[in-house]
């Protein structure tokens, strides 16, 4: 599944920061059952590559799985070896983006300014993560969106939840990365399922 396909199905990337390998599938399956089709495990989680590999093996046919907080080319290559397809970063690192593209992965670099956005695009990114979105607000994205190529998708990530989605959508966001709004370490898969259903329901209102 490509990132465009995943976001078209449901415009959410679930961020499982802090998840352990022994529990990752229970939470990921709850997310997938609710309709989420893109899931990342940040690399500052416990044994993250183990979790990423488990996700890719179990859910790779139905979800785009990968890693977040990817900062180096070596980490891109490690995620690729784990069988995943999604590379999410908090920053714009052209070498990371280019390596992800060369390996057939989907990079989602973090950007805040037009300079960072075009540097990411020049390196091969077609999906950008405005981060931290809450710091900048929908008006900032609206101005950026006016100069970005039409084929580039911007996701709002960082401090965004279901209650904020409509404002971000109106400003030009076409996806959202949700972390604590979906998952916090220690919560049960049932908690994750309930949060995921609420978040997915909120996305359904965006196209009305």
mmCIF file with all atom_site columns, C-alpha atoms in Angstrom:
data_model
loop_
_atom_site.group_PDB
_atom_site.id
_atom_site.type_symbol
_atom_site.label_atom_id
_atom_site.label_alt_id
_atom_site.label_comp_id
_atom_site.label_asym_id
_atom_site.label_entity_id
_atom_site.label_seq_id
_atom_site.pdbx_PDB_ins_code
_atom_site.Cartn_x
_atom_site.Cartn_y
_atom_site.Cartn_z
_atom_site.occupancy
_atom_site.B_iso_or_equiv
_atom_site.pdbx_formal_charge
_atom_site.auth_seq_id
_atom_site.auth_comp_id
_atom_site.auth_asym_id
_atom_site.auth_atom_id
_atom_site.pdbx_PDB_model_num
ATOM 1   C CA . UNK A 1 1   ? 0.000   0.000  0.000  1.00 0.00 ? 1   UNK A CA 1
ATOM 2   C CA . UNK A 1 2   ? 1.341   3.436  -0.917 1.00 0.00 ? 2   UNK A CA 1
ATOM 3   C CA . UNK A 1 3   ? 1.098   6.390  1.410  1.00 0.00 ? 3   UNK A CA 1
ATOM 4   C CA . UNK A 1 4   ? -1.330  8.103  -0.954 1.00 0.00 ? 4   UNK A CA 1
ATOM 5   C CA . UNK A 1 5   ? -3.575  5.033  -0.875 1.00 0.00 ? 5   UNK A CA 1
ATOM 6   C CA . UNK A 1 6   ? -3.366  4.830  2.912  1.00 0.00 ? 6   UNK A CA 1
ATOM 7   C CA . UNK A 1 7   ? -4.255  8.496  3.359  1.00 0.00 ? 7   UNK A CA 1
ATOM 8   C CA . UNK A 1 8   ? -7.071  8.296  0.847  1.00 0.00 ? 8   UNK A CA 1
ATOM 9   C CA . UNK A 1 9   ? -8.563  5.418  2.838  1.00 0.00 ? 9   UNK A CA 1
ATOM 10  C CA . UNK A 1 10  ? -8.074  7.300  6.122  1.00 0.00 ? 10  UNK A CA 1
ATOM 11  C CA . UNK A 1 11  ? -6.037  10.520 6.428  1.00 0.00 ? 11  UNK A CA 1
ATOM 12  C CA . UNK A 1 12  ? -4.282  9.468  9.641  1.00 0.00 ? 12  UNK A CA 1
ATOM 13  C CA . UNK A 1 13  ? -0.838  8.221  10.544 1.00 0.00 ? 13  UNK A CA 1
ATOM 14  C CA . UNK A 1 14  ? -0.920  6.593  13.977 1.00 0.00 ? 14  UNK A CA 1
ATOM 15  C CA . UNK A 1 15  ? 2.179   7.247  16.076 1.00 0.00 ? 15  UNK A CA 1
ATOM 16  C CA . UNK A 1 16  ? 2.868   4.483  18.590 1.00 0.00 ? 16  UNK A CA 1
ATOM 17  C CA . UNK A 1 17  ? 5.583   6.229  20.580 1.00 0.00 ? 17  UNK A CA 1
ATOM 18  C CA . UNK A 1 18  ? 6.802   4.102  23.470 1.00 0.00 ? 18  UNK A CA 1
ATOM 19  C CA . UNK A 1 19  ? 5.107   0.887  22.366 1.00 0.00 ? 19  UNK A CA 1
ATOM 20  C CA . UNK A 1 20  ? 6.900   -2.397 23.144 1.00 0.00 ? 20  UNK A CA 1
ATOM 21  C CA . UNK A 1 21  ? 7.401   -5.226 20.639 1.00 0.00 ? 21  UNK A CA 1
ATOM 22  C CA . UNK A 1 22  ? 5.330   -7.626 22.722 1.00 0.00 ? 22  UNK A CA 1
ATOM 23  C CA . UNK A 1 23  ? 2.276   -5.361 22.549 1.00 0.00 ? 23  UNK A CA 1
ATOM 24  C CA . UNK A 1 24  ? 2.635   -3.569 19.236 1.00 0.00 ? 24  UNK A CA 1
ATOM 25  C CA . UNK A 1 25  ? 0.439   -5.933 17.215 1.00 0.00 ? 25  UNK A CA 1
ATOM 26  C CA . UNK A 1 26  ? -2.464  -5.751 19.648 1.00 0.00 ? 26  UNK A CA 1
ATOM 27  C CA . UNK A 1 27  ? -2.542  -1.968 19.370 1.00 0.00 ? 27  UNK A CA 1
ATOM 28  C CA . UNK A 1 28  ? -1.874  -1.916 15.634 1.00 0.00 ? 28  UNK A CA 1
ATOM 29  C CA . UNK A 1 29  ? -4.674  -4.389 14.969 1.00 0.00 ? 29  UNK A CA 1
ATOM 30  C CA . UNK A 1 30  ? -7.040  -2.182 16.987 1.00 0.00 ? 30  UNK A CA 1
ATOM 31  C CA . UNK A 1 31  ? -6.027  0.773  14.828 1.00 0.00 ? 31  UNK A CA 1
ATOM 32  C CA . UNK A 1 32  ? -6.441  -1.158 11.586 1.00 0.00 ? 32  UNK A CA 1
ATOM 33  C CA . UNK A 1 33  ? -9.856  -2.465 12.628 1.00 0.00 ? 33  UNK A CA 1
ATOM 34  C CA . UNK A 1 34  ? -10.954 1.138  13.184 1.00 0.00 ? 34  UNK A CA 1
ATOM 35  C CA . UNK A 1 35  ? -9.791  2.083  9.689  1.00 0.00 ? 35  UNK A CA 1
ATOM 36  C CA . UNK A 1 36  ? -6.274  3.465  10.149 1.00 0.00 ? 36  UNK A CA 1
ATOM 37  C CA . UNK A 1 37  ? -3.961  2.391  7.327  1.00 0.00 ? 37  UNK A CA 1
ATOM 38  C CA . UNK A 1 38  ? -0.634  4.054  8.220  1.00 0.00 ? 38  UNK A CA 1
ATOM 39  C CA . UNK A 1 39  ? 1.239   3.276  11.443 1.00 0.00 ? 39  UNK A CA 1
ATOM 40  C CA . UNK A 1 40  ? 4.663   4.389  12.654 1.00 0.00 ? 40  UNK A CA 1
ATOM 41  C CA . UNK A 1 41  ? 6.798   3.346  15.591 1.00 0.00 ? 41  UNK A CA 1
ATOM 42  C CA . UNK A 1 42  ? 9.205   6.142  16.560 1.00 0.00 ? 42  UNK A CA 1
ATOM 43  C CA . UNK A 1 43  ? 12.789  4.996  16.850 1.00 0.00 ? 43  UNK A CA 1
ATOM 44  C CA . UNK A 1 44  ? 13.012  6.312  20.417 1.00 0.00 ? 44  UNK A CA 1
ATOM 45  C CA . UNK A 1 45  ? 10.600  3.556  21.491 1.00 0.00 ? 45  UNK A CA 1
ATOM 46  C CA . UNK A 1 46  ? 11.799  0.325  23.163 1.00 0.00 ? 46  UNK A CA 1
ATOM 47  C CA . UNK A 1 47  ? 13.389  -2.018 20.588 1.00 0.00 ? 47  UNK A CA 1
ATOM 48  C CA . UNK A 1 48  ? 11.713  -0.109 17.765 1.00 0.00 ? 48  UNK A CA 1
ATOM 49  C CA . UNK A 1 49  ? 13.037  -2.111 14.821 1.00 0.00 ? 49  UNK A CA 1
ATOM 50  C CA . UNK A 1 50  ? 11.637  -5.281 16.354 1.00 0.00 ? 50  UNK A CA 1
ATOM 51  C CA . UNK A 1 51  ? 8.222   -3.608 16.546 1.00 0.00 ? 51  UNK A CA 1
ATOM 52  C CA . UNK A 1 52  ? 8.541   -2.272 12.996 1.00 0.00 ? 52  UNK A CA 1
ATOM 53  C CA . UNK A 1 53  ? 9.433   -5.709 11.650 1.00 0.00 ? 53  UNK A CA 1
ATOM 54  C CA . UNK A 1 54  ? 6.483   -7.310 13.445 1.00 0.00 ? 54  UNK A CA 1
ATOM 55  C CA . UNK A 1 55  ? 4.129   -4.693 12.033 1.00 0.00 ? 55  UNK A CA 1
ATOM 56  C CA . UNK A 1 56  ? 5.438   -5.057 8.487  1.00 0.00 ? 56  UNK A CA 1
ATOM 57  C CA . UNK A 1 57  ? 5.186   -8.844 8.598  1.00 0.00 ? 57  UNK A CA 1
ATOM 58  C CA . UNK A 1 58  ? 1.707   -9.021 10.136 1.00 0.00 ? 58  UNK A CA 1
ATOM 59  C CA . UNK A 1 59  ? -0.028  -5.995 8.615  1.00 0.00 ? 59  UNK A CA 1
ATOM 60  C CA . UNK A 1 60  ? 2.080   -5.046 5.614  1.00 0.00 ? 60  UNK A CA 1
ATOM 61  C CA . UNK A 1 61  ? -0.538  -6.170 3.096  1.00 0.00 ? 61  UNK A CA 1
ATOM 62  C CA . UNK A 1 62  ? -3.231  -3.958 4.585  1.00 0.00 ? 62  UNK A CA 1
ATOM 63  C CA . UNK A 1 63  ? -1.330  -1.055 6.169  1.00 0.00 ? 63  UNK A CA 1
ATOM 64  C CA . UNK A 1 64  ? 1.694   1.057  5.416  1.00 0.00 ? 64  UNK A CA 1
ATOM 65  C CA . UNK A 1 65  ? 3.958   0.476  8.395  1.00 0.00 ? 65  UNK A CA 1
ATOM 66  C CA . UNK A 1 66  ? 7.203   2.159  9.282  1.00 0.00 ? 66  UNK A CA 1
ATOM 67  C CA . UNK A 1 67  ? 9.241   4.225  11.667 1.00 0.00 ? 67  UNK A CA 1
ATOM 68  C CA . UNK A 1 68  ? 9.217   7.744  13.025 1.00 0.00 ? 68  UNK A CA 1
ATOM 69  C CA . UNK A 1 69  ? 11.955  10.006 14.393 1.00 0.00 ? 69  UNK A CA 1
ATOM 70  C CA . UNK A 1 70  ? 14.205  8.737  11.592 1.00 0.00 ? 70  UNK A CA 1
ATOM 71  C CA . UNK A 1 71  ? 17.253  11.008 11.601 1.00 0.00 ? 71  UNK A CA 1
ATOM 72  C CA . UNK A 1 72  ? 20.038  9.278  9.658  1.00 0.00 ? 72  UNK A CA 1
ATOM 73  C CA . UNK A 1 73  ? 20.652  7.371  6.453  1.00 0.00 ? 73  UNK A CA 1
ATOM 74  C CA . UNK A 1 74  ? 21.706  4.364  8.522  1.00 0.00 ? 74  UNK A CA 1
ATOM 75  C CA . UNK A 1 75  ? 18.333  4.383  10.254 1.00 0.00 ? 75  UNK A CA 1
ATOM 76  C CA . UNK A 1 76  ? 16.544  4.524  6.893  1.00 0.00 ? 76  UNK A CA 1
ATOM 77  C CA . UNK A 1 77  ? 18.467  1.452  5.796  1.00 0.00 ? 77  UNK A CA 1
ATOM 78  C CA . UNK A 1 78  ? 17.688  -0.375 9.050  1.00 0.00 ? 78  UNK A CA 1
ATOM 79  C CA . UNK A 1 79  ? 13.971  0.333  8.644  1.00 0.00 ? 79  UNK A CA 1
ATOM 80  C CA . UNK A 1 80  ? 14.142  -0.926 5.054  1.00 0.00 ? 80  UNK A CA 1
ATOM 81  C CA . UNK A 1 81  ? 15.775  -4.152 6.242  1.00 0.00 ? 81  UNK A CA 1
ATOM 82  C CA . UNK A 1 82  ? 12.915  -4.559 8.719  1.00 0.00 ? 82  UNK A CA 1
ATOM 83  C CA . UNK A 1 83  ? 10.550  -4.692 5.740  1.00 0.00 ? 83  UNK A CA 1
ATOM 84  C CA . UNK A 1 84  ? 8.741   -1.416 6.366  1.00 0.00 ? 84  UNK A CA 1
ATOM 85  C CA . UNK A 1 85  ? 7.796   1.275  3.870  1.00 0.00 ? 85  UNK A CA 1
ATOM 86  C CA . UNK A 1 86  ? 7.240   4.507  5.822  1.00 0.00 ? 86  UNK A CA 1
ATOM 87  C CA . UNK A 1 87  ? 9.975   6.911  6.967  1.00 0.00 ? 87  UNK A CA 1
ATOM 88  C CA . UNK A 1 88  ? 8.797   9.805  9.142  1.00 0.00 ? 88  UNK A CA 1
ATOM 89  C CA . UNK A 1 89  ? 11.193  12.460 10.442 1.00 0.00 ? 89  UNK A CA 1
ATOM 90  C CA . UNK A 1 90  ? 10.827  15.559 12.625 1.00 0.00 ? 90  UNK A CA 1
ATOM 91  C CA . UNK A 1 91  ? 13.202  17.504 10.378 1.00 0.00 ? 91  UNK A CA 1
ATOM 92  C CA . UNK A 1 92  ? 14.283  18.049 6.789  1.00 0.00 ? 92  UNK A CA 1
ATOM 93  C CA . UNK A 1 93  ? 17.431  16.040 6.055  1.00 0.00 ? 93  UNK A CA 1
ATOM 94  C CA . UNK A 1 94  ? 17.912  15.777 2.271  1.00 0.00 ? 94  UNK A CA 1
ATOM 95  C CA . UNK A 1 95  ? 20.185  12.731 2.543  1.00 0.00 ? 95  UNK A CA 1
ATOM 96  C CA . UNK A 1 96  ? 17.571  10.859 4.592  1.00 0.00 ? 96  UNK A CA 1
ATOM 97  C CA . UNK A 1 97  ? 14.839  11.734 2.105  1.00 0.00 ? 97  UNK A CA 1
ATOM 98  C CA . UNK A 1 98  ? 16.926  10.795 -0.930 1.00 0.00 ? 98  UNK A CA 1
ATOM 99  C CA . UNK A 1 99  ? 17.941  7.448  0.562  1.00 0.00 ? 99  UNK A CA 1
ATOM 100 C CA . UNK A 1 100 ? 14.349  6.611  1.439  1.00 0.00 ? 100 UNK A CA 1
ATOM 101 C CA . UNK A 1 101 ? 13.237  7.389  -2.108 1.00 0.00 ? 101 UNK A CA 1
ATOM 102 C CA . UNK A 1 102 ? 16.105  5.343  -3.566 1.00 0.00 ? 102 UNK A CA 1
ATOM 103 C CA . UNK A 1 103 ? 15.013  2.351  -1.482 1.00 0.00 ? 103 UNK A CA 1
ATOM 104 C CA . UNK A 1 104 ? 11.391  2.685  -2.572 1.00 0.00 ? 104 UNK A CA 1
ATOM 105 C CA . UNK A 1 105 ? 10.177  3.948  0.789  1.00 0.00 ? 105 UNK A CA 1
ATOM 106 C CA . UNK A 1 106 ? 7.829   6.850  1.503  1.00 0.00 ? 106 UNK A CA 1
ATOM 107 C CA . UNK A 1 107 ? 9.576   9.726  3.327  1.00 0.00 ? 107 UNK A CA 1
ATOM 108 C CA . UNK A 1 108 ? 7.573   12.224 5.359  1.00 0.00 ? 108 UNK A CA 1
ATOM 109 C CA . UNK A 1 109 ? 10.045  14.877 6.531  1.00 0.00 ? 109 UNK A CA 1
ATOM 110 C CA . UNK A 1 110 ? 9.214   17.536 9.078  1.00 0.00 ? 110 UNK A CA 1
ATOM 111 C CA . UNK A 1 111 ? 9.042   21.099 7.818  1.00 0.00 ? 111 UNK A CA 1
ATOM 112 C CA . UNK A 1 112 ? 8.090   24.486 9.210  1.00 0.00 ? 112 UNK A CA 1
ATOM 113 C CA . UNK A 1 113 ? 9.180   27.015 6.588  1.00 0.00 ? 113 UNK A CA 1
ATOM 114 C CA . UNK A 1 114 ? 8.952   27.385 2.839  1.00 0.00 ? 114 UNK A CA 1
ATOM 115 C CA . UNK A 1 115 ? 12.725  26.941 2.646  1.00 0.00 ? 115 UNK A CA 1
ATOM 116 C CA . UNK A 1 116 ? 12.530  23.583 4.427  1.00 0.00 ? 116 UNK A CA 1
ATOM 117 C CA . UNK A 1 117 ? 9.521   22.516 2.381  1.00 0.00 ? 117 UNK A CA 1
ATOM 118 C CA . UNK A 1 118 ? 11.240  23.141 -0.957 1.00 0.00 ? 118 UNK A CA 1
ATOM 119 C CA . UNK A 1 119 ? 14.477  21.547 0.244  1.00 0.00 ? 119 UNK A CA 1
ATOM 120 C CA . UNK A 1 120 ? 12.466  18.439 1.094  1.00 0.00 ? 120 UNK A CA 1
ATOM 121 C CA . UNK A 1 121 ? 10.682  18.490 -2.258 1.00 0.00 ? 121 UNK A CA 1
ATOM 122 C CA . UNK A 1 122 ? 13.982  18.916 -4.124 1.00 0.00 ? 122 UNK A CA 1
ATOM 123 C CA . UNK A 1 123 ? 15.305  15.836 -2.290 1.00 0.00 ? 123 UNK A CA 1
ATOM 124 C CA . UNK A 1 124 ? 12.333  13.781 -3.494 1.00 0.00 ? 124 UNK A CA 1
ATOM 125 C CA . UNK A 1 125 ? 9.656   14.136 -0.790 1.00 0.00 ? 125 UNK A CA 1
ATOM 126 C CA . UNK A 1 126 ? 6.040   14.344 -1.888 1.00 0.00 ? 126 UNK A CA 1
ATOM 127 C CA . UNK A 1 127 ? 4.527   14.274 1.601  1.00 0.00 ? 127 UNK A CA 1
ATOM 128 C CA . UNK A 1 128 ? 5.479   16.888 4.167  1.00 0.00 ? 128 UNK A CA 1
ATOM 129 C CA . UNK A 1 129 ? 4.842   16.981 7.895  1.00 0.00 ? 129 UNK A CA 1
ATOM 130 C CA . UNK A 1 130 ? 4.215   20.436 9.353  1.00 0.00 ? 130 UNK A CA 1
ATOM 131 C CA . UNK A 1 131 ? 5.763   19.978 12.781 1.00 0.00 ? 131 UNK A CA 1
ATOM 132 C CA . UNK A 1 132 ? 4.971   20.919 15.422 1.00 0.00 ? 132 UNK A CA 1
ATOM 133 C CA . UNK A 1 133 ? 1.712   21.967 13.834 1.00 0.00 ? 133 UNK A CA 1
ATOM 134 C CA . UNK A 1 134 ? 0.208   23.465 16.965 1.00 0.00 ? 134 UNK A CA 1
ATOM 135 C CA . UNK A 1 135 ? 3.061   25.953 17.235 1.00 0.00 ? 135 UNK A CA 1
ATOM 136 C CA . UNK A 1 136 ? 2.381   27.371 13.784 1.00 0.00 ? 136 UNK A CA 1
ATOM 137 C CA . UNK A 1 137 ? -1.384  27.024 13.371 1.00 0.00 ? 137 UNK A CA 1
ATOM 138 C CA . UNK A 1 138 ? -3.661  26.638 10.351 1.00 0.00 ? 138 UNK A CA 1
ATOM 139 C CA . UNK A 1 139 ? -2.990  30.164 9.067  1.00 0.00 ? 139 UNK A CA 1
ATOM 140 C CA . UNK A 1 140 ? 0.696   29.327 8.677  1.00 0.00 ? 140 UNK A CA 1
ATOM 141 C CA . UNK A 1 141 ? -0.185  26.264 6.621  1.00 0.00 ? 141 UNK A CA 1
ATOM 142 C CA . UNK A 1 142 ? -2.624  28.242 4.499  1.00 0.00 ? 142 UNK A CA 1
ATOM 143 C CA . UNK A 1 143 ? 0.153   30.606 3.480  1.00 0.00 ? 143 UNK A CA 1
ATOM 144 C CA . UNK A 1 144 ? 2.588   27.762 2.788  1.00 0.00 ? 144 UNK A CA 1
ATOM 145 C CA . UNK A 1 145 ? 0.020   25.863 0.798  1.00 0.00 ? 145 UNK A CA 1
ATOM 146 C CA . UNK A 1 146 ? -0.351  28.826 -1.560 1.00 0.00 ? 146 UNK A CA 1
ATOM 147 C CA . UNK A 1 147 ? 3.197   28.339 -2.851 1.00 0.00 ? 147 UNK A CA 1
ATOM 148 C CA . UNK A 1 148 ? 3.658   24.565 -2.612 1.00 0.00 ? 148 UNK A CA 1
ATOM 149 C CA . UNK A 1 149 ? 3.141   22.349 -5.681 1.00 0.00 ? 149 UNK A CA 1
ATOM 150 C CA . UNK A 1 150 ? -0.357  20.944 -5.975 1.00 0.00 ? 150 UNK A CA 1
ATOM 151 C CA . UNK A 1 151 ? 0.957   17.375 -5.960 1.00 0.00 ? 151 UNK A CA 1
ATOM 152 C CA . UNK A 1 152 ? 2.571   17.732 -2.535 1.00 0.00 ? 152 UNK A CA 1
ATOM 153 C CA . UNK A 1 153 ? 0.544   16.561 0.463  1.00 0.00 ? 153 UNK A CA 1
ATOM 154 C CA . UNK A 1 154 ? 0.945   18.284 3.824  1.00 0.00 ? 154 UNK A CA 1
ATOM 155 C CA . UNK A 1 155 ? 0.128   16.541 7.090  1.00 0.00 ? 155 UNK A CA 1
ATOM 156 C CA . UNK A 1 156 ? -0.416  18.409 10.352 1.00 0.00 ? 156 UNK A CA 1
ATOM 157 C CA . UNK A 1 157 ? 1.447   16.701 13.190 1.00 0.00 ? 157 UNK A CA 1
ATOM 158 C CA . UNK A 1 158 ? 2.078   17.744 16.765 1.00 0.00 ? 158 UNK A CA 1
ATOM 159 C CA . UNK A 1 159 ? -0.656  18.930 19.076 1.00 0.00 ? 159 UNK A CA 1
ATOM 160 C CA . UNK A 1 160 ? -3.457  18.174 16.603 1.00 0.00 ? 160 UNK A CA 1
ATOM 161 C CA . UNK A 1 161 ? -6.517  16.135 17.573 1.00 0.00 ? 161 UNK A CA 1
ATOM 162 C CA . UNK A 1 162 ? -9.983  15.342 16.250 1.00 0.00 ? 162 UNK A CA 1
ATOM 163 C CA . UNK A 1 163 ? -11.397 18.654 17.481 1.00 0.00 ? 163 UNK A CA 1
ATOM 164 C CA . UNK A 1 164 ? -8.854  20.589 15.385 1.00 0.00 ? 164 UNK A CA 1
ATOM 165 C CA . UNK A 1 165 ? -9.072  18.666 12.135 1.00 0.00 ? 165 UNK A CA 1
ATOM 166 C CA . UNK A 1 166 ? -11.692 20.775 10.383 1.00 0.00 ? 166 UNK A CA 1
ATOM 167 C CA . UNK A 1 167 ? -9.646  23.974 10.727 1.00 0.00 ? 167 UNK A CA 1
ATOM 168 C CA . UNK A 1 168 ? -6.516  22.256 9.458  1.00 0.00 ? 168 UNK A CA 1
ATOM 169 C CA . UNK A 1 169 ? -8.385  20.646 6.569  1.00 0.00 ? 169 UNK A CA 1
ATOM 170 C CA . UNK A 1 170 ? -9.743  24.025 5.522  1.00 0.00 ? 170 UNK A CA 1
ATOM 171 C CA . UNK A 1 171 ? -6.182  25.385 5.573  1.00 0.00 ? 171 UNK A CA 1
ATOM 172 C CA . UNK A 1 172 ? -4.983  22.669 3.189  1.00 0.00 ? 172 UNK A CA 1
ATOM 173 C CA . UNK A 1 173 ? -3.849  19.752 5.357  1.00 0.00 ? 173 UNK A CA 1
ATOM 174 C CA . UNK A 1 174 ? -4.715  16.392 3.848  1.00 0.00 ? 174 UNK A CA 1
ATOM 175 C CA . UNK A 1 175 ? -3.515  14.171 6.636  1.00 0.00 ? 175 UNK A CA 1
ATOM 176 C CA . UNK A 1 176 ? -2.757  14.112 10.338 1.00 0.00 ? 176 UNK A CA 1
ATOM 177 C CA . UNK A 1 177 ? -0.227  12.373 12.523 1.00 0.00 ? 177 UNK A CA 1
ATOM 178 C CA . UNK A 1 178 ? -1.759  11.490 15.884 1.00 0.00 ? 178 UNK A CA 1
ATOM 179 C CA . UNK A 1 179 ? 0.295   10.311 18.818 1.00 0.00 ? 179 UNK A CA 1
ATOM 180 C CA . UNK A 1 180 ? -1.103  10.645 22.330 1.00 0.00 ? 180 UNK A CA 1
ATOM 181 C CA . UNK A 1 181 ? -4.561  11.242 20.863 1.00 0.00 ? 181 UNK A CA 1
ATOM 182 C CA . UNK A 1 182 ? -4.439  7.558  19.862 1.00 0.00 ? 182 UNK A CA 1
ATOM 183 C CA . UNK A 1 183 ? -1.846  5.861  22.036 1.00 0.00 ? 183 UNK A CA 1
ATOM 184 C CA . UNK A 1 184 ? -0.032  6.375  25.327 1.00 0.00 ? 184 UNK A CA 1
ATOM 185 C CA . UNK A 1 185 ? 2.299   3.788  26.845 1.00 0.00 ? 185 UNK A CA 1
ATOM 186 C CA . UNK A 1 186 ? 0.444   1.635  29.337 1.00 0.00 ? 186 UNK A CA 1
ATOM 187 C CA . UNK A 1 187 ? -3.017  1.952  27.861 1.00 0.00 ? 187 UNK A CA 1
ATOM 188 C CA . UNK A 1 188 ? -4.922  -1.142 26.775 1.00 0.00 ? 188 UNK A CA 1
ATOM 189 C CA . UNK A 1 189 ? -5.693  -2.133 23.176 1.00 0.00 ? 189 UNK A CA 1
ATOM 190 C CA . UNK A 1 190 ? -9.334  -1.441 24.016 1.00 0.00 ? 190 UNK A CA 1
ATOM 191 C CA . UNK A 1 191 ? -8.375  2.136  24.864 1.00 0.00 ? 191 UNK A CA 1
ATOM 192 C CA . UNK A 1 192 ? -6.544  2.403  21.560 1.00 0.00 ? 192 UNK A CA 1
ATOM 193 C CA . UNK A 1 193 ? -9.542  1.039  19.698 1.00 0.00 ? 193 UNK A CA 1
ATOM 194 C CA . UNK A 1 194 ? -11.914 3.545  21.303 1.00 0.00 ? 194 UNK A CA 1
ATOM 195 C CA . UNK A 1 195 ? -9.616  6.485  20.549 1.00 0.00 ? 195 UNK A CA 1
ATOM 196 C CA . UNK A 1 196 ? -9.067  5.285  16.993 1.00 0.00 ? 196 UNK A CA 1
ATOM 197 C CA . UNK A 1 197 ? -12.783 4.994  16.288 1.00 0.00 ? 197 UNK A CA 1
ATOM 198 C CA . UNK A 1 198 ? -13.301 8.573  17.523 1.00 0.00 ? 198 UNK A CA 1
ATOM 199 C CA . UNK A 1 199 ? -10.441 9.891  15.404 1.00 0.00 ? 199 UNK A CA 1
ATOM 200 C CA . UNK A 1 200 ? -11.544 8.045  12.267 1.00 0.00 ? 200 UNK A CA 1
ATOM 201 C CA . UNK A 1 201 ? -15.106 9.276  12.768 1.00 0.00 ? 201 UNK A CA 1
ATOM 202 C CA . UNK A 1 202 ? -13.778 12.839 12.889 1.00 0.00 ? 202 UNK A CA 1
ATOM 203 C CA . UNK A 1 203 ? -12.034 12.370 9.537  1.00 0.00 ? 203 UNK A CA 1
ATOM 204 C CA . UNK A 1 204 ? -15.284 11.243 7.941  1.00 0.00 ? 204 UNK A CA 1
ATOM 205 C CA . UNK A 1 205 ? -16.768 14.642 8.731  1.00 0.00 ? 205 UNK A CA 1
ATOM 206 C CA . UNK A 1 206 ? -14.058 16.404 6.750  1.00 0.00 ? 206 UNK A CA 1
ATOM 207 C CA . UNK A 1 207 ? -15.374 15.397 3.343  1.00 0.00 ? 207 UNK A CA 1
ATOM 208 C CA . UNK A 1 208 ? -18.954 16.408 4.022  1.00 0.00 ? 208 UNK A CA 1
#
